[in-house]
mmCIF file with all atom_site columns, C-alpha atoms in Angstrom:
data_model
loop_
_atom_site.group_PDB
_atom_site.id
_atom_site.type_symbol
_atom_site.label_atom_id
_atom_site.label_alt_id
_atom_site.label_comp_id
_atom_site.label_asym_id
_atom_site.label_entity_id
_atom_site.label_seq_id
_atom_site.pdbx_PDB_ins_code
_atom_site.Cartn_x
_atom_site.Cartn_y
_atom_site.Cartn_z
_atom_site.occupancy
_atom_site.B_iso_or_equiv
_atom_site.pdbx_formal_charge
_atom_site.auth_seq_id
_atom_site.auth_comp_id
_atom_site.auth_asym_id
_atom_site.auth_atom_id
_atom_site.pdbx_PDB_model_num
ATOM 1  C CA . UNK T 1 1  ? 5.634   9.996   5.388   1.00 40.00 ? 23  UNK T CA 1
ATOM 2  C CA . UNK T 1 2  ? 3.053   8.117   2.955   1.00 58.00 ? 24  UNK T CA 1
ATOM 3  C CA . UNK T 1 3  ? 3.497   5.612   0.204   1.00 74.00 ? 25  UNK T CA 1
ATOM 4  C CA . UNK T 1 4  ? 4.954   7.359   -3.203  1.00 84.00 ? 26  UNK T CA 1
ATOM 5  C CA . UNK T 1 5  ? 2.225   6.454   -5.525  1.00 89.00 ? 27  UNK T CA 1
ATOM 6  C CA . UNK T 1 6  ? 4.059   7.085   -8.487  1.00 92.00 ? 28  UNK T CA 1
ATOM 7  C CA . UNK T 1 7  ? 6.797   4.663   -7.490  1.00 92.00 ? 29  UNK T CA 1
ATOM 8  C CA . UNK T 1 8  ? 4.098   1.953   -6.935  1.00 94.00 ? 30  UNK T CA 1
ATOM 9  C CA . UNK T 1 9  ? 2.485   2.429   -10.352 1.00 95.00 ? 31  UNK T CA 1
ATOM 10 C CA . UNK T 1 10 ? 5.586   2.497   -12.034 1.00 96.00 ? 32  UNK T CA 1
ATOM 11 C CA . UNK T 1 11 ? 6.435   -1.290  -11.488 1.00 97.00 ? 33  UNK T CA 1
ATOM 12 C CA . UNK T 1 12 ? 2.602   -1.693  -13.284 1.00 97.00 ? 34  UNK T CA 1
ATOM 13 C CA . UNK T 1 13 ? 2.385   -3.232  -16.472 1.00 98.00 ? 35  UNK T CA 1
ATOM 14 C CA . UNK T 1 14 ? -1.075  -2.149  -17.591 1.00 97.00 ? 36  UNK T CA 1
ATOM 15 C CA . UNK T 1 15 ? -2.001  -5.271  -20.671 1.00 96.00 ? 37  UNK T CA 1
ATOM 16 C CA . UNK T 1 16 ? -5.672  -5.256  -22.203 1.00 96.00 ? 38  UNK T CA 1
ATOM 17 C CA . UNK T 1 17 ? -6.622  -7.813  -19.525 1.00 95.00 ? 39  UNK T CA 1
ATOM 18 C CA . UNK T 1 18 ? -3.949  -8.333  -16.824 1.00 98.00 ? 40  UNK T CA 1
ATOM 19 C CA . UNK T 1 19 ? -2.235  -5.605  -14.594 1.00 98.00 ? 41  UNK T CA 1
ATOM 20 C CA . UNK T 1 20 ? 1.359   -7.333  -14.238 1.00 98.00 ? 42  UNK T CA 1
ATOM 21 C CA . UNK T 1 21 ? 3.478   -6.282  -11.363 1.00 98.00 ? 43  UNK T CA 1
ATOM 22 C CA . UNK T 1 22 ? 6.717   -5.915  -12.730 1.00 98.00 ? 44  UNK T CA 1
ATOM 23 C CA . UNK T 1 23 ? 9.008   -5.946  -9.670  1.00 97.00 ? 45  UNK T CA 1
ATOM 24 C CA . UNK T 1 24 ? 9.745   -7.904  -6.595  1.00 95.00 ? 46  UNK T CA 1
ATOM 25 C CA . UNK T 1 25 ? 7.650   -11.446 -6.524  1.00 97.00 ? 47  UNK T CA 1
ATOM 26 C CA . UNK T 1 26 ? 7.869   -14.207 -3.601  1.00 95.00 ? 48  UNK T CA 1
ATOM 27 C CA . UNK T 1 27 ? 8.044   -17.888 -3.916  1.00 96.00 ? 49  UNK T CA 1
ATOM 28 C CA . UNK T 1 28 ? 4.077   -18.324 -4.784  1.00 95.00 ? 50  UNK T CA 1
ATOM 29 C CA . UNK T 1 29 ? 4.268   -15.714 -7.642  1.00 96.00 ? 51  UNK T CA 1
ATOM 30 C CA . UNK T 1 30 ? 2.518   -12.885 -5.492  1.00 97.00 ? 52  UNK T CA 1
ATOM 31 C CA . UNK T 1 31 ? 3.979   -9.180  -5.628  1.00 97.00 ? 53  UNK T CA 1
ATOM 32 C CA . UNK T 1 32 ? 4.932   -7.408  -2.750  1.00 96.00 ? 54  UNK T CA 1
ATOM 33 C CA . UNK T 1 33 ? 6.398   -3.825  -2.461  1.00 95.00 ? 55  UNK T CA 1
ATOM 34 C CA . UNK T 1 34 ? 7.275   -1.895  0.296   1.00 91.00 ? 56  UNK T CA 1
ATOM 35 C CA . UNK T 1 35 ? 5.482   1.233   1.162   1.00 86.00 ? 57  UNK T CA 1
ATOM 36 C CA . UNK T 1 36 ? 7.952   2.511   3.082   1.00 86.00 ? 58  UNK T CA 1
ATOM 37 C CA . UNK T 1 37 ? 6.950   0.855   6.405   1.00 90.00 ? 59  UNK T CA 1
ATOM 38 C CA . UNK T 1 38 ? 6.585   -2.879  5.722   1.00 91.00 ? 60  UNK T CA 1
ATOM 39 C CA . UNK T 1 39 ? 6.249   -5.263  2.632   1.00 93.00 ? 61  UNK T CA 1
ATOM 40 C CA . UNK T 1 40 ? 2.923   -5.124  1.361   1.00 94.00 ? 62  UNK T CA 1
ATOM 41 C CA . UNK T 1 41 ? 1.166   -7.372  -1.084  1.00 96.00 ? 63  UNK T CA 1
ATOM 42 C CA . UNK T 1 42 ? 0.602   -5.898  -4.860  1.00 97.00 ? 64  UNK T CA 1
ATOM 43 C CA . UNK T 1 43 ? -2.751  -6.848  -5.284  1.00 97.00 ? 65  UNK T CA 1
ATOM 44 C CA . UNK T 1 44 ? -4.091  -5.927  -1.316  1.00 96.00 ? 66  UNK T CA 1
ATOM 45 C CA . UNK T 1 45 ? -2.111  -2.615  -1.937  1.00 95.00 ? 67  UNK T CA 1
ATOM 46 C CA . UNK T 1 46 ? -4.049  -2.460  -5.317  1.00 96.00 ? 68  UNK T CA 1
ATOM 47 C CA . UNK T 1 47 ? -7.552  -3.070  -3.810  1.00 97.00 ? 69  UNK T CA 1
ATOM 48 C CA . UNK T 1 48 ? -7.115  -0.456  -0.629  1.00 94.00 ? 70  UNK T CA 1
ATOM 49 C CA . UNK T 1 49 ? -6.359  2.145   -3.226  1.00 93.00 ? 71  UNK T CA 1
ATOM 50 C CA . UNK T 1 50 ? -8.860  2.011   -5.753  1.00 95.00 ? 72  UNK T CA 1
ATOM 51 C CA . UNK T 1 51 ? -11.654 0.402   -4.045  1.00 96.00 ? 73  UNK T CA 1
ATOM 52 C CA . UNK T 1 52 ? -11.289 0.843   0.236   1.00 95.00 ? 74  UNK T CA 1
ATOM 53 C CA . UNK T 1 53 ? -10.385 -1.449  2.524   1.00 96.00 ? 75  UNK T CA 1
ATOM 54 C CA . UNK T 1 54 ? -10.636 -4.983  2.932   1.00 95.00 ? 76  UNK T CA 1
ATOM 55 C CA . UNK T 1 55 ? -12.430 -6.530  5.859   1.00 94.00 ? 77  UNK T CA 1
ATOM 56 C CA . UNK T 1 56 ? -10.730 -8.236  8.267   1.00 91.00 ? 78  UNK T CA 1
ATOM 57 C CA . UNK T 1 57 ? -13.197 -11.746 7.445   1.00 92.00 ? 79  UNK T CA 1
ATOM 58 C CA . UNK T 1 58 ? -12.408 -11.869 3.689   1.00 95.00 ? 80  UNK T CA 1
ATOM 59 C CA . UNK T 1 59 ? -9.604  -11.935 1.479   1.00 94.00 ? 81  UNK T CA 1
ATOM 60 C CA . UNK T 1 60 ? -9.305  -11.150 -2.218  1.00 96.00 ? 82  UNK T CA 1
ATOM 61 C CA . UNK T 1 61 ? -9.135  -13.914 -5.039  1.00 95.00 ? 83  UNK T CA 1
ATOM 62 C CA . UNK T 1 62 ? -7.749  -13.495 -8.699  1.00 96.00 ? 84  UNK T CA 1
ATOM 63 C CA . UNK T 1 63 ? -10.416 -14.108 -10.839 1.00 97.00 ? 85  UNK T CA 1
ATOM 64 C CA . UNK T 1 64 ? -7.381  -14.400 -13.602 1.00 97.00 ? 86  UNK T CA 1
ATOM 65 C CA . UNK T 1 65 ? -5.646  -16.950 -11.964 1.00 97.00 ? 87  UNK T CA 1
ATOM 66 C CA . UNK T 1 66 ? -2.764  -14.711 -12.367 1.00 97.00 ? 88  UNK T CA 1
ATOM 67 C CA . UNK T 1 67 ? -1.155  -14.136 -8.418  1.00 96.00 ? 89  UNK T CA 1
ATOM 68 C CA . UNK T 1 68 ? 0.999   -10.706 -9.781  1.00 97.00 ? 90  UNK T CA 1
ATOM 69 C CA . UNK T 1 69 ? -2.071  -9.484  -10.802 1.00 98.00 ? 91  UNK T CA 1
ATOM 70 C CA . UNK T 1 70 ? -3.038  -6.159  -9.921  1.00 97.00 ? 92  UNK T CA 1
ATOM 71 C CA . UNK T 1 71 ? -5.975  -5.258  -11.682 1.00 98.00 ? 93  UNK T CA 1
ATOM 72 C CA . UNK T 1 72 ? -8.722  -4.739  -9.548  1.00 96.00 ? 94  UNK T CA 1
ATOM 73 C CA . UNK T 1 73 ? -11.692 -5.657  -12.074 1.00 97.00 ? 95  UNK T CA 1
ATOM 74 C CA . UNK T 1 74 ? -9.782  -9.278  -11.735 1.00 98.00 ? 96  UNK T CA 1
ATOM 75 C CA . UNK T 1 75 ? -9.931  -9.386  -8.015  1.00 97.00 ? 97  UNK T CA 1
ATOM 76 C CA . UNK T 1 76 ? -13.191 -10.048 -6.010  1.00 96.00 ? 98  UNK T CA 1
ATOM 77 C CA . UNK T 1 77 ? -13.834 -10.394 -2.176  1.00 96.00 ? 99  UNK T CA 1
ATOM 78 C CA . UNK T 1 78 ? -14.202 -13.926 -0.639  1.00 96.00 ? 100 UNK T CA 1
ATOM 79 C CA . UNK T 1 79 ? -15.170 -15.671 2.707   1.00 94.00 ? 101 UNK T CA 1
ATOM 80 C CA . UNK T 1 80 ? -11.501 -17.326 3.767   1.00 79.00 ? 102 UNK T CA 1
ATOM 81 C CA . UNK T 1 81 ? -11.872 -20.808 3.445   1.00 69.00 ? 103 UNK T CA 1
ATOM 82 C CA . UNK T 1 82 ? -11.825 -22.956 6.221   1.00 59.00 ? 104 UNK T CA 1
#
C-alpha cells in the first residue's frame, strides 16, 4: 500500500514564503512523518515528490534556514560536507 498523499499535505501550512510542517518535529526542528513503512523526513519526502529523487552523494539544504520547511523552491541540492 502507498503513502496517502492527502494525509501528508494536510499537516502543510502553505505561507507566502515558507511551507510549515505542522505535525510531528524531532529534537533539531526537522519534520518527519510516516508513510506508512518508516519515519520519513518532511522536507526529503517533499523533494522526492515534486522534483525526483535525491542522489545518494548529496543532501538537501534549506535555503530559509527554516528545518520544518517543506517548500521545495527553499531547498537546493548540496555536496555533504566533509
Amino acid at each position: 500500500m502507498g503513502m496517502n498523499e492527502s494525509r501528508f499535505w494536510a499537516k502543510v501550512d502553505k505561507t507566502d514564503s515558507c511551507w510549515l510542517w505542522t505535525a510531528g518535529k524531532n529534537h533539531t526542528g526537522y519534520g518527519y512523518f510516516w508513510d506508512g513503512t518508516r519515519q520519513v523526513r518532511v522536507h526529503r519526502l517533499t523533494w522526492e515528490l515534486l522534483r525526483g529523487s535525491i542522489p545518494d552523494n548529496l543532501q538537501l539544504d534549506h535555503l530559509c534556514r527554516v528545518r520544518h520547511c517543506v517548500n521545495p523552491e527553499h531547498l537546493e541540492l548540496v555536496t555533504t560536507k566533509t
